[in-house]
Amino acid sequence: MAESKHETELEETEGLEQPPKKKRRHTKLRRWVSRIIALLITIVLVVGAVYVVVHRDTISIDSVRRSLSNLVNGETQADSYTLKGDTSSCTAAFQGGILVCSQTDLQLFARSGKQEINESINFTKPVVSVAGHYAAVYDAGGSRLYLIRDEQIVHTYTSDKAGAILSARVSENGSLTVVERATGYKAAVTVYDASLQPVVTENISSSFVSDAALSPDGKTLAAVSVGEDTSGFDSVLIFYNVADGEELYRCALGSDVLLDLKWEKNGLWVVGEYGAYYVEKGTLTNSNTDQTRILQDFSLGGNDFAVLYCSKYQNGSGGTVELLTTQGSGSAISQNDEVLDLSAAGSYFSVLTANQLTIYRSDMTVYAQVDNDWGARKVLQREDGSVLVVSNGSADLYAPE
């Protein structure tokens, strides 16, 4: 009987996995290690938070963000870049690095300083459009365009519509809006997807179109129509429905010569020789214009604002830097020295003179100020508050602490 009972017990327990005691000890050890690590992380975060609160008047949050960005991207931020060309080249801050296009060379440098693109080109008037991970580089009045994603050229485009690209703008999703001369029409506006396949084309015969921009949601196309009426020169914004190509509404801006466009949420920023406009659904909701002054420079790169540099004199001296938000005008900052360049991105804009570089917040307060010891002629504002200052043959990073 005892033997039979023992055999039964063996049969009942056969096949059941008995966790070894050593494995249980290892599991408990891992749990304690995890708890200790979590506790240490919590302590670091709490101490860090207390430090930020105590030193909030002196610590730069954007400096912390820049450091975190470098860690996330796994790259060291280069302090300087050696460039071909000079300050007449078209430049843009792109993906933590810099994109440079002269008449003969297209260059892209990564955040680390490594040169990712070095393309020989033959452009007459290079223009760069940047949005998110994409950039479009083209020859205004020519026929060639390069579409860049991250660190490589993904598509090239050659115009076959009478051979002249008047304007090209890239969107954050890679969509491309191209304005070209077209045989039998005054202009053709085509929206391409990220693979360079046409989505919609508007052939315009009633008036000349100089520029166009696609809304962030890809549903509305805004085009700059230039014509003449009984009083003379006439500029009109025409908005089209991308789905069916039908006209939605118009906004007349008189005799102003329109220079640039940028969609902001549901509205459109427009800059002309007289100043800046903000248009929503075909209605002019805000503007800062003055025909008695000379627009010397401007930037639409900021979030929810446009910044202008205007002067009464042709040489650009004795002017004012003026800010216009989607809600209304901001204050103006007088400039004693001639402004060499103006650039905006995110919540910052920078003003470069021969003597000084000043970075402002969008509320017009000074974020950082430094002497222009680089001899820079151009400045590229970045969203994190840092800037790239461009001089002949080089670009240097200035990151306020």
Coordinates of C-alpha atoms in Angstrom, one line a residue:
M1 CA 0.0 0.0 0.0
A2 CA 2.8 2.5 0.9
E3 CA 4.5 1.8 -2.4
S4 CA 1.3 2.2 -4.3
K5 CA 0.5 5.6 -2.6
H6 CA 4.0 6.8 -3.3
E7 CA 3.7 5.9 -7.0
T8 CA 0.3 7.7 -7.1
E9 CA 1.9 10.9 -5.6
L10 CA 4.6 10.8 -8.2
E11 CA 2.1 10.4 -11.0
E12 CA 0.1 13.4 -9.7
T13 CA 3.2 15.7 -9.5
E14 CA 4.8 14.4 -12.7
G15 CA 5.0 17.1 -15.4
L16 CA 4.4 20.0 -13.0
E17 CA 7.2 22.6 -13.1
Q18 CA 8.7 23.2 -9.7
P19 CA 10.4 26.7 -9.8
P20 CA 13.9 26.4 -8.5
K21 CA 14.7 28.3 -5.3
K22 CA 17.7 30.1 -7.1
K23 CA 15.3 31.5 -9.8
R24 CA 13.1 32.9 -7.1
R25 CA 16.1 34.6 -5.4
H26 CA 17.1 36.1 -8.8
T27 CA 13.6 37.4 -9.4
K28 CA 13.5 39.1 -6.0
L29 CA 16.9 40.6 -6.6
R30 CA 15.8 42.1 -9.9
R31 CA 12.8 43.6 -8.2
W32 CA 14.9 45.2 -5.6
V33 CA 17.3 46.6 -8.2
S34 CA 14.4 48.0 -10.2
R35 CA 13.0 49.7 -7.1
I36 CA 16.4 51.2 -6.2
I37 CA 16.8 52.5 -9.7
A38 CA 13.3 54.0 -9.7
L39 CA 14.0 55.6 -6.4
L40 CA 17.2 57.1 -7.6
I41 CA 15.6 58.5 -10.7
T42 CA 12.8 60.0 -8.6
I43 CA 15.4 61.7 -6.3
V44 CA 17.2 63.1 -9.3
L45 CA 14.0 64.5 -10.8
V46 CA 12.9 66.0 -7.5
V47 CA 16.3 67.6 -6.9
G48 CA 16.3 68.8 -10.5
A49 CA 12.9 70.3 -10.2
V50 CA 13.8 72.1 -6.9
Y51 CA 16.9 73.4 -8.6
V52 CA 14.9 74.8 -11.5
V53 CA 12.5 76.5 -9.2
V54 CA 15.2 78.0 -7.0
H55 CA 17.3 79.2 -10.0
R56 CA 14.5 79.9 -12.4
D57 CA 15.7 83.5 -13.0
T58 CA 19.1 82.4 -14.1
I59 CA 18.7 78.9 -15.6
S60 CA 18.0 78.6 -19.4
I61 CA 15.3 76.0 -20.0
D62 CA 16.1 76.1 -23.7
S63 CA 19.7 75.3 -22.9
V64 CA 18.5 72.2 -21.1
R65 CA 16.3 71.3 -24.1
R66 CA 19.2 71.7 -26.4
S67 CA 21.3 69.2 -24.3
L68 CA 18.4 66.8 -24.2
S69 CA 17.9 67.1 -28.0
N70 CA 21.5 66.2 -28.6
L71 CA 21.2 63.1 -26.3
V72 CA 18.0 62.0 -28.1
N73 CA 19.5 62.4 -31.5
G74 CA 22.7 60.7 -30.4
E75 CA 24.9 63.3 -32.0
T76 CA 27.2 66.0 -30.8
Q77 CA 26.2 69.5 -31.9
A78 CA 28.9 71.0 -34.1
D79 CA 30.2 74.5 -33.1
S80 CA 31.0 75.5 -36.7
Y81 CA 30.7 74.5 -40.3
T82 CA 33.0 75.2 -43.2
L83 CA 30.9 76.3 -46.3
K84 CA 31.4 76.8 -49.9
G85 CA 30.2 80.1 -51.4
D86 CA 29.7 83.4 -49.5
T87 CA 27.0 85.3 -47.7
S88 CA 25.1 85.7 -51.0
S89 CA 24.3 82.0 -50.9
C90 CA 20.9 80.8 -49.9
T91 CA 21.0 79.3 -46.4
A92 CA 18.5 77.6 -44.0
A93 CA 18.7 75.9 -40.6
F94 CA 17.7 72.3 -41.2
Q95 CA 17.4 69.2 -39.0
G96 CA 19.9 70.6 -36.4
G97 CA 22.4 71.4 -39.2
I98 CA 22.6 73.9 -42.1
L99 CA 21.5 73.8 -45.7
V100 CA 23.5 76.0 -48.1
C101 CA 22.9 76.6 -51.8
S102 CA 25.0 78.8 -54.1
Q103 CA 24.9 79.1 -57.9
T104 CA 27.3 76.2 -58.2
D105 CA 27.0 74.0 -55.0
L106 CA 24.3 72.4 -52.9
Q107 CA 25.5 71.4 -49.4
L108 CA 23.9 69.9 -46.4
F109 CA 25.7 69.5 -43.1
A110 CA 24.2 67.4 -40.3
R111 CA 23.9 68.4 -36.6
S112 CA 27.3 66.7 -36.0
G113 CA 29.0 68.7 -38.7
K114 CA 29.3 65.8 -41.1
Q115 CA 28.6 66.8 -44.7
E116 CA 25.7 64.7 -46.0
I117 CA 25.1 66.3 -49.4
N118 CA 27.7 67.9 -51.8
E119 CA 26.1 68.4 -55.1
S120 CA 27.4 70.4 -58.1
I121 CA 24.6 72.5 -59.6
N122 CA 24.1 75.3 -62.2
F123 CA 21.6 77.7 -60.7
T124 CA 21.0 81.4 -61.5
K125 CA 18.9 82.3 -58.5
P126 CA 18.9 79.5 -55.8
V127 CA 15.9 79.5 -53.4
V128 CA 15.4 77.2 -50.4
S129 CA 12.1 76.1 -48.8
V130 CA 12.2 74.2 -45.5
A131 CA 9.4 72.4 -43.5
G132 CA 10.0 69.7 -40.9
H133 CA 12.0 66.8 -42.3
Y134 CA 11.8 68.2 -45.9
A135 CA 13.5 70.9 -48.0
A136 CA 13.0 72.0 -51.6
V137 CA 15.9 73.7 -53.4
Y138 CA 15.2 75.2 -56.8
D139 CA 16.4 77.7 -59.4
A140 CA 13.9 80.6 -59.6
G141 CA 13.3 81.2 -63.3
G142 CA 15.0 78.0 -64.2
S143 CA 13.8 74.4 -64.5
R144 CA 15.6 72.3 -61.9
L145 CA 14.4 71.4 -58.3
Y146 CA 15.7 69.0 -55.7
L147 CA 13.6 67.5 -52.9
I148 CA 15.5 66.6 -49.8
R149 CA 14.2 64.4 -46.9
D150 CA 16.3 64.4 -43.7
E151 CA 19.9 64.0 -45.0
Q152 CA 19.5 62.9 -48.7
I153 CA 18.1 64.0 -52.0
V154 CA 15.0 61.8 -52.6
H155 CA 13.7 63.3 -55.8
T156 CA 14.8 65.7 -58.6
Y157 CA 12.3 67.6 -60.8
T158 CA 12.8 69.2 -64.1
S159 CA 10.0 71.6 -65.3
D160 CA 8.5 70.8 -68.7
K161 CA 6.0 73.7 -68.6
A162 CA 7.9 76.2 -70.7
G163 CA 10.9 75.6 -68.6
A164 CA 10.5 78.1 -65.7
I165 CA 9.8 77.5 -62.1
L166 CA 8.5 80.7 -60.5
S167 CA 7.9 79.4 -57.0
A168 CA 8.1 76.1 -55.0
R169 CA 7.2 75.4 -51.4
V170 CA 7.4 72.2 -49.5
S171 CA 5.1 71.2 -46.7
E172 CA 5.9 69.2 -43.5
N173 CA 4.4 66.0 -45.1
G174 CA 6.5 66.3 -48.2
S175 CA 3.9 67.8 -50.4
L176 CA 5.3 70.3 -53.0
T177 CA 3.5 73.3 -54.4
V178 CA 5.1 74.5 -57.7
V179 CA 4.2 77.6 -59.7
E180 CA 5.4 77.5 -63.3
R181 CA 5.0 79.2 -66.6
A182 CA 2.7 77.2 -68.9
T183 CA 2.2 77.3 -72.6
G184 CA -1.3 78.7 -73.4
Y185 CA -1.7 80.0 -69.8
K186 CA -0.3 82.7 -67.7
A187 CA 0.7 80.2 -65.1
A188 CA 0.2 76.7 -63.8
V189 CA 0.0 75.8 -60.1
T190 CA 0.5 72.1 -59.3
V191 CA 0.4 70.3 -55.9
Y192 CA 2.6 67.1 -55.8
D193 CA 2.6 64.5 -53.0
A194 CA 5.8 63.4 -51.3
S195 CA 6.6 60.9 -54.1
L196 CA 6.3 63.8 -56.6
Q197 CA 3.0 62.5 -58.1
P198 CA 0.6 65.4 -59.1
V199 CA -2.4 65.8 -56.9
V200 CA -4.1 68.8 -58.5
T201 CA -3.2 71.4 -61.2
E202 CA -4.7 74.8 -61.6
N203 CA -4.0 76.3 -65.1
I204 CA -4.5 80.1 -64.7
S205 CA -5.4 82.1 -67.8
S206 CA -7.1 85.2 -66.3
S207 CA -4.1 86.6 -64.4
F208 CA -0.4 86.1 -63.7
V209 CA 0.4 83.9 -60.6
S210 CA 3.6 84.6 -58.9
D211 CA 3.4 82.4 -55.8
A212 CA 1.3 79.7 -54.0
A213 CA 1.2 77.9 -50.7
L214 CA -0.7 74.8 -49.5
S215 CA -2.5 74.8 -46.2
P216 CA -1.1 72.5 -43.4
D217 CA -4.1 70.2 -43.7
G218 CA -3.6 70.0 -47.5
K219 CA -7.1 71.1 -48.3
T220 CA -6.7 74.7 -49.4
L221 CA -4.4 76.2 -51.9
A222 CA -3.6 80.0 -51.7
A223 CA -2.3 81.7 -54.9
V224 CA -1.0 85.2 -55.4
S225 CA -2.7 86.7 -58.5
V226 CA -1.1 89.7 -60.1
G227 CA -3.0 91.8 -62.6
E228 CA -4.2 95.3 -63.5
D229 CA -7.5 97.1 -62.9
T230 CA -8.7 100.6 -63.8
S231 CA -6.5 102.1 -61.1
G232 CA -3.4 100.2 -62.1
F233 CA -1.5 97.3 -60.4
D234 CA -3.6 94.9 -58.4
S235 CA -2.7 92.0 -56.1
V236 CA -5.3 89.4 -55.1
L237 CA -5.1 86.3 -53.0
I238 CA -7.2 83.4 -54.5
F239 CA -8.0 80.4 -52.4
Y240 CA -8.8 77.1 -54.1
N241 CA -10.3 73.8 -52.8
V242 CA -7.7 71.1 -53.5
A243 CA -10.3 68.4 -53.7
D244 CA -12.1 69.7 -56.8
G245 CA -10.0 72.8 -57.8
E246 CA -12.9 75.1 -57.3
E247 CA -12.3 78.7 -56.1
L248 CA -13.3 79.3 -52.5
Y249 CA -12.8 83.0 -51.9
R250 CA -10.7 86.0 -52.7
C251 CA -8.9 88.7 -50.8
A252 CA -7.8 91.9 -52.6
L253 CA -4.7 93.6 -51.3
G254 CA -4.6 96.6 -53.6
S255 CA -1.4 97.7 -55.3
D256 CA 1.0 96.1 -52.9
V257 CA 3.7 93.8 -54.4
L258 CA 3.5 90.6 -52.4
L259 CA 6.8 89.0 -51.5
D260 CA 6.1 85.9 -49.3
L261 CA 3.5 83.6 -47.8
K262 CA 3.2 81.3 -44.8
W263 CA 0.2 79.4 -43.5
E264 CA -0.3 79.8 -39.7
K265 CA -3.0 77.5 -38.3
N266 CA -6.2 78.5 -40.2
G267 CA -4.8 81.7 -41.6
L268 CA -2.2 83.0 -44.1
W269 CA 0.6 85.4 -43.4
V270 CA 1.4 87.6 -46.4
V271 CA 4.3 90.1 -46.6
G272 CA 4.4 92.9 -49.3
E273 CA 6.4 96.0 -49.9
Y274 CA 4.0 97.9 -47.6
G275 CA 4.1 95.5 -44.7
A276 CA 2.4 92.4 -43.3
Y277 CA -1.1 91.0 -43.5
Y278 CA -2.9 88.1 -41.8
V279 CA -5.8 86.6 -43.8
E280 CA -8.4 84.1 -42.5
K281 CA -10.9 82.4 -44.9
G282 CA -10.4 85.2 -47.5
T283 CA -10.9 88.0 -44.9
L284 CA -8.1 90.4 -43.9
T285 CA -8.2 90.2 -40.1
N286 CA -4.9 92.1 -39.2
S287 CA -2.2 94.2 -40.9
N288 CA 0.7 96.4 -40.3
T289 CA 1.3 98.5 -43.5
D290 CA 2.7 101.9 -44.3
Q291 CA 3.4 103.1 -47.8
T292 CA 5.7 105.9 -46.5
R293 CA 8.3 103.6 -45.1
I294 CA 10.7 101.1 -46.8
L295 CA 10.6 97.4 -45.9
Q296 CA 14.2 96.4 -45.5
D297 CA 13.8 92.9 -44.2
F298 CA 11.3 90.5 -42.7
S299 CA 10.8 86.9 -41.4
L300 CA 7.7 84.7 -41.2
G301 CA 9.6 81.8 -39.4
G302 CA 8.1 82.5 -35.9
N303 CA 5.1 80.9 -34.4
D304 CA 2.0 83.2 -34.4
F305 CA 4.0 86.3 -35.4
A306 CA 5.7 88.1 -38.2
V307 CA 8.6 90.4 -37.7
L308 CA 9.6 93.4 -40.0
Y309 CA 12.5 95.8 -40.2
C310 CA 11.4 99.1 -41.8
S311 CA 13.2 102.4 -42.3
K312 CA 12.5 105.8 -43.8
Y313 CA 15.8 105.7 -45.6
Q314 CA 17.0 103.6 -48.5
N315 CA 20.3 102.7 -46.8
G316 CA 18.4 101.0 -44.0
S317 CA 19.6 103.1 -41.1
G318 CA 17.5 104.6 -38.3
G319 CA 14.8 102.0 -38.7
T320 CA 12.5 100.0 -36.4
V321 CA 11.9 96.3 -35.8
E322 CA 8.2 95.7 -35.6
L323 CA 6.2 92.6 -34.6
L324 CA 2.7 91.7 -35.7
T325 CA 0.8 88.8 -34.1
T326 CA -2.2 87.0 -35.4
Q327 CA -4.2 89.0 -32.8
G328 CA -2.7 92.5 -33.3
S329 CA 0.5 94.6 -33.5
G330 CA 3.2 94.4 -30.9
S331 CA 5.6 97.1 -29.9
A332 CA 8.5 98.4 -32.1
I333 CA 12.2 98.5 -31.3
S334 CA 14.2 101.4 -32.6
Q335 CA 17.6 100.6 -34.3
N336 CA 20.4 103.0 -34.4
D337 CA 22.6 100.7 -36.5
E338 CA 21.7 99.3 -39.9
V339 CA 20.2 95.8 -39.6
L340 CA 22.1 93.3 -41.7
D341 CA 19.7 90.4 -41.2
L342 CA 16.6 89.4 -39.4
S343 CA 15.5 85.8 -38.7
A344 CA 12.7 84.2 -36.6
A345 CA 11.9 80.6 -35.5
G346 CA 9.6 79.2 -32.8
S347 CA 9.2 81.8 -30.1
Y348 CA 12.4 83.8 -30.9
F349 CA 13.7 86.2 -33.4
S350 CA 17.2 87.6 -33.9
V351 CA 18.5 91.0 -35.1
L352 CA 22.0 91.2 -36.5
T353 CA 23.9 94.4 -37.0
A354 CA 27.6 95.0 -37.8
N355 CA 28.3 95.4 -34.1
Q356 CA 25.9 93.2 -32.3
L357 CA 23.6 90.1 -32.3
T358 CA 20.4 90.4 -30.2
I359 CA 18.0 87.5 -29.7
Y360 CA 14.5 88.5 -28.6
R361 CA 11.6 86.5 -27.3
S362 CA 8.2 86.9 -29.1
D363 CA 7.1 89.3 -26.3
M364 CA 10.0 91.6 -27.5
T365 CA 12.1 91.1 -24.4
V366 CA 15.8 90.4 -24.8
Y367 CA 16.8 86.7 -24.5
A368 CA 20.5 87.2 -25.3
Q369 CA 22.9 89.7 -26.6
V370 CA 26.5 89.4 -27.9
D371 CA 29.0 91.3 -29.9
N372 CA 29.3 90.4 -33.6
D373 CA 32.9 89.3 -33.4
W374 CA 32.3 86.8 -36.2
G375 CA 31.9 89.6 -38.8
A376 CA 28.7 87.8 -39.7
R377 CA 26.4 89.1 -42.4
K378 CA 23.6 86.6 -41.9
V379 CA 21.8 85.0 -39.0
L380 CA 19.6 81.8 -38.9
Q381 CA 17.4 81.6 -35.8
R382 CA 16.6 78.1 -34.5
E383 CA 13.5 77.1 -32.5
D384 CA 15.5 76.3 -29.4
G385 CA 16.8 79.9 -29.0
S386 CA 20.2 79.2 -30.5
V387 CA 21.4 80.8 -33.8
L388 CA 23.8 80.1 -36.6
V389 CA 25.8 83.2 -37.6
V390 CA 27.0 83.1 -41.2
S391 CA 30.1 84.8 -42.6
N392 CA 32.1 84.2 -45.7
G393 CA 33.0 80.5 -45.8
S394 CA 31.7 79.6 -42.4
A395 CA 28.7 79.3 -40.1
D396 CA 29.1 79.4 -36.3
L397 CA 26.7 78.2 -33.6
Y398 CA 25.8 80.6 -30.8
A399 CA 23.8 79.0 -28.0
P400 CA 22.9 81.2 -25.0
E401 CA 23.5 79.5 -21.7

